[in-house]
Each structure stands twice: as C-alpha cells, then as structure tokens.
Short mmCIF file of C-alpha atoms in Angstrom, two decimals:
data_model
loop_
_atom_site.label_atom_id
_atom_site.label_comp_id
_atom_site.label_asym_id
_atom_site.label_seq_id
_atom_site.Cartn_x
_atom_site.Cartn_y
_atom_site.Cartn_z
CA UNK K 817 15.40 12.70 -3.01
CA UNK K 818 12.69 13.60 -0.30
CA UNK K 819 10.27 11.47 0.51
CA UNK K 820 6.88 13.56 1.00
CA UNK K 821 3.32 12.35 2.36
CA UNK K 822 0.58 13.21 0.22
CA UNK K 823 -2.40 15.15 2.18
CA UNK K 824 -4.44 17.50 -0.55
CA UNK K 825 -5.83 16.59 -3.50
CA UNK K 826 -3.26 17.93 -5.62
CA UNK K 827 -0.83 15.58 -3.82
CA UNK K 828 -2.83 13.01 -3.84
CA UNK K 829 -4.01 13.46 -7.64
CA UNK K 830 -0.54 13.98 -8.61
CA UNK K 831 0.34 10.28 -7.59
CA UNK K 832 -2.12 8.55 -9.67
CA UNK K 833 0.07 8.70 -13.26
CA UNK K 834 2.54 6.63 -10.96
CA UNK K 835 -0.04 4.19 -9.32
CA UNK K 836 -1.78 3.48 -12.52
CA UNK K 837 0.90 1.50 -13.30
CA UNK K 838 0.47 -0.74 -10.42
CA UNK K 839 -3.68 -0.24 -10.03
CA UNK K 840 -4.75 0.30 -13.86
CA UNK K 841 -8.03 -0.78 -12.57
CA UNK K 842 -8.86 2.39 -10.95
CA UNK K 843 -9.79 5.38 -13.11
CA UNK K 844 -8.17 8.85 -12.51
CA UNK K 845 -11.88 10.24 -11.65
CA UNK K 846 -11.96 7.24 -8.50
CA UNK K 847 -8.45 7.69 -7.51
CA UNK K 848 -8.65 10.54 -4.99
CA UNK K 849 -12.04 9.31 -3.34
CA UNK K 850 -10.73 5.80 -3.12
CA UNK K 851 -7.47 7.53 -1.36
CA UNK K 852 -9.66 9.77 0.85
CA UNK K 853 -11.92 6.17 1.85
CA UNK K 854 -8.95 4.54 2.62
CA UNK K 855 -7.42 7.16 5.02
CA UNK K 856 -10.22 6.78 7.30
CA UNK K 857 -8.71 3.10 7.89
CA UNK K 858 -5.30 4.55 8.61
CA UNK K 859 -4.07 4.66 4.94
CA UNK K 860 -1.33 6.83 4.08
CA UNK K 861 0.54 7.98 0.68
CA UNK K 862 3.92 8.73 0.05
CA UNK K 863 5.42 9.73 -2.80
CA UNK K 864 9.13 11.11 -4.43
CA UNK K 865 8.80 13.96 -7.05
CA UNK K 866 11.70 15.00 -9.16
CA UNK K 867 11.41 17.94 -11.52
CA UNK K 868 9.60 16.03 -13.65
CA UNK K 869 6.71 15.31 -11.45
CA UNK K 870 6.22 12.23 -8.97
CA UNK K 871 8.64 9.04 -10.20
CA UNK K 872 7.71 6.59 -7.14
CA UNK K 873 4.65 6.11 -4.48
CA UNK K 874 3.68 4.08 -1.56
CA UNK K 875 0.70 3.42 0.57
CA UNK K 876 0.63 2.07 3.43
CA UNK K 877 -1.14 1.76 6.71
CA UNK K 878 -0.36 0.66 10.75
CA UNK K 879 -2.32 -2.19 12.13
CA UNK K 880 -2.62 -5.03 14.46
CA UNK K 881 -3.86 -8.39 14.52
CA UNK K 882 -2.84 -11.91 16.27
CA UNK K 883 -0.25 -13.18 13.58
CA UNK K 884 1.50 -10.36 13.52
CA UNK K 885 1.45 -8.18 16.67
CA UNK K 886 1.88 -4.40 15.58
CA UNK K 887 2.65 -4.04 11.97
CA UNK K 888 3.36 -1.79 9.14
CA UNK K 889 1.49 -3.05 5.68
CA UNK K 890 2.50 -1.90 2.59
CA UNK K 891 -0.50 -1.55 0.15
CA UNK K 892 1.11 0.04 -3.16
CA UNK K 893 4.94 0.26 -3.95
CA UNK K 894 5.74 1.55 -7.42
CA UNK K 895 7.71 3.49 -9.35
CA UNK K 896 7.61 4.51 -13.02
CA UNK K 897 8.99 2.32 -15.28
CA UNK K 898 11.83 4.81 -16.68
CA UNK K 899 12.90 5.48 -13.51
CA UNK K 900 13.21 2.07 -12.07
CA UNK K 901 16.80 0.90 -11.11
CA UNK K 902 17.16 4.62 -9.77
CA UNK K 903 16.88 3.88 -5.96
CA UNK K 904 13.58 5.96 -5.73
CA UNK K 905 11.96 2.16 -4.75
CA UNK K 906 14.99 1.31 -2.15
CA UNK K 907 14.52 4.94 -0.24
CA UNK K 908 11.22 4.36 -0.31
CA UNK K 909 11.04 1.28 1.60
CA UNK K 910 13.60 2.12 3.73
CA UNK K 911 11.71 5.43 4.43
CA UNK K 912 8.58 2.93 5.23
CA UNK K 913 11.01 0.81 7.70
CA UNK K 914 12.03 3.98 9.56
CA UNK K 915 8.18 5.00 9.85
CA UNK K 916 7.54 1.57 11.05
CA UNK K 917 10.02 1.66 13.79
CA UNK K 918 9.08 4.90 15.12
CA UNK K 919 5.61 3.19 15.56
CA UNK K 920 6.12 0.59 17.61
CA UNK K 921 5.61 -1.90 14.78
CA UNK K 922 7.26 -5.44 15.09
CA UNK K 923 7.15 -6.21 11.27
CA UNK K 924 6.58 -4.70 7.88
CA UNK K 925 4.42 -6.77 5.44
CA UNK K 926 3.48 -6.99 1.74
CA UNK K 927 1.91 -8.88 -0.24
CA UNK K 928 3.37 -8.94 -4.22
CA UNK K 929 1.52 -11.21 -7.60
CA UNK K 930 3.01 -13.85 -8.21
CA UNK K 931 3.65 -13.09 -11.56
CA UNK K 932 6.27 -9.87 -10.01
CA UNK K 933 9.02 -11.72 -10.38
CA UNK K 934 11.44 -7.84 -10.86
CA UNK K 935 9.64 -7.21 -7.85
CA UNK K 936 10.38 -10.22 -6.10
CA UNK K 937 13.92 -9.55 -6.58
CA UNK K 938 13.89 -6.58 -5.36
CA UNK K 939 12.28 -7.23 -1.61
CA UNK K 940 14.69 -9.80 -1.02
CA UNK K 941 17.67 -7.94 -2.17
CA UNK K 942 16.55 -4.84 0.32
CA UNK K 943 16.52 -7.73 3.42
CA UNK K 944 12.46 -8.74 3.18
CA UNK K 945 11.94 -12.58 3.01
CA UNK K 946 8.88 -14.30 1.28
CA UNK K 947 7.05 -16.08 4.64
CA UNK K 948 3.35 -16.47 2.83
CA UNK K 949 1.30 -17.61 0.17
CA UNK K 950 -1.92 -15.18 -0.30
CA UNK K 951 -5.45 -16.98 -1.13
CA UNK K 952 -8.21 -15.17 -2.58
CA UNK K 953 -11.67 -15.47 -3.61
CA UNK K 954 -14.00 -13.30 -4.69
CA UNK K 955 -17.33 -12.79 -3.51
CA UNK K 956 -20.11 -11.01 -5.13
CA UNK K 957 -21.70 -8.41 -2.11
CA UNK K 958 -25.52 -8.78 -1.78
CA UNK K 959 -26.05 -6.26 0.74
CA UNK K 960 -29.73 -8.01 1.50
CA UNK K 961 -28.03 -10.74 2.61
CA UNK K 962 -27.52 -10.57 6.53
CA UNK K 963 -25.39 -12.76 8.64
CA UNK K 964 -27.72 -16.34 9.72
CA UNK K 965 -26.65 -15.66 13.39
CA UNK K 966 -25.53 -12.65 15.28
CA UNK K 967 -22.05 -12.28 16.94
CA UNK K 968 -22.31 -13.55 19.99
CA UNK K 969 -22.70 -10.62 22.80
CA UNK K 970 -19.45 -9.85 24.64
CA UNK K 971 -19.44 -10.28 28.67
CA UNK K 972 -18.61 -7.93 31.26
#
C-alpha cells in the first residue's frame, strides 16, 4: 500500500472518480485545472492505487498563520466507499503526519461537515481531537467593487 503524490495529469485525473465522492460539485472537465490552480498555493495530492485503480486521496497544503504557527492542512481525505474500513484512510493520514513532521509543522488541521459523523469517528480514533467550530458565509464576488480604503502602507 504505497502512498504516491500525484504530479501529471494522468495522476491527477485518475484521482477525481475518488474525490467526487467527497467534491461532487466539481465536474471531471474542472478537476485537473482546479488541481493545477491550487498547486500554485502549495497544494498537493496524494493518492493509494490498488490494481483496481486509485481507492483513497488526499490534498493537502503547508502554511502559516498566527493561531497556528507552521501547519499542515488537510483539504480532501477520502476514500471510496467499498474500500472504506480497509486502512487506505489510516495510512493515509499517518503518511500526511510523517510529511508534516519532516516540515517543520507544529500541527495538522482539518476541517470535516458536521453532518460526517463516520468521519468524525475516525479522526479521533487515529489521535486528532475536535478544537473548532468552522463559520461560513458566502459572498457573491463583484469584481467592480474595490476596497473603500487602501491597506495602510508598511514602514521601513
């Protein structure tokens, strides 16, 4: 059970029948731009493949901000739903706490629905503990709308 990081489109496109059933929002024909946009920020996919063809996938990215010091995030975490219960999910994260560690990252986050609750389970059973509620509202872009005041100039 290797874990392998996804770098050409054929990697990348192979992973989608697997993410679909976490993102069903995103059509097949997005999937690999939205991928390649996202790696320009530091995203990365990994994914397991049996014989079969990929069973489990992760994204993820490295960051930093105030809360958190140096971090790993997890963005996507899923694995087909006949081969749940398999330990393809459990390597996985484990996989993504090694690549953490190695850099320099404090803490590994993710955020999960609320309505997850097989999820749920599942991060607290591999040692994660739920320290968050997530708020969200959505905003329409109007990209003729520009900020009322600038950011103030930095000194120095």
């Amino acid at each position: 059970m290797n874990i392998h990081i996804a770098i050409t489109e054929t990697e990348i496109t192979a992973c989608y029948p697997v993410m679909r059933e976490l993102r069903p929002h995103i059509a097949e024909e997005q999937f690999f731009s939205r991928v390649r946009g996202q790696e320009r920020a530091g995203y990365r996919l990994v994914y397991i493949q049996e014989p079969t063809g990929v069973v489990a996938v992760a994204g993820f990215r490295v960051g930093e901000n105030l809360a958190w010091g140096r971090f790993l995030y997890i963005d996507d975490l899923v694995t087909l739903p006949g081969h749940r219960s398999k330990g393809y999910g459990a390597k996985l994260l484990a996989w993504l706490k090694g690549k953490a560690a190695m850099e320099g990252c404090e803490q590994m986050h993710l955020d999960s629905g609320i309505q997850r609750k097989e999820a749920h389970r599942f991060y607290e059973r591999e040692g994660m503990t739920m320290a968050s509620l997530h708020f969200v509202e959505k905003i329409a872009p109007d990209k003729a709308l520009q900020p009322t005041s600038p950011l103030p100039r930095r000194r120095g």
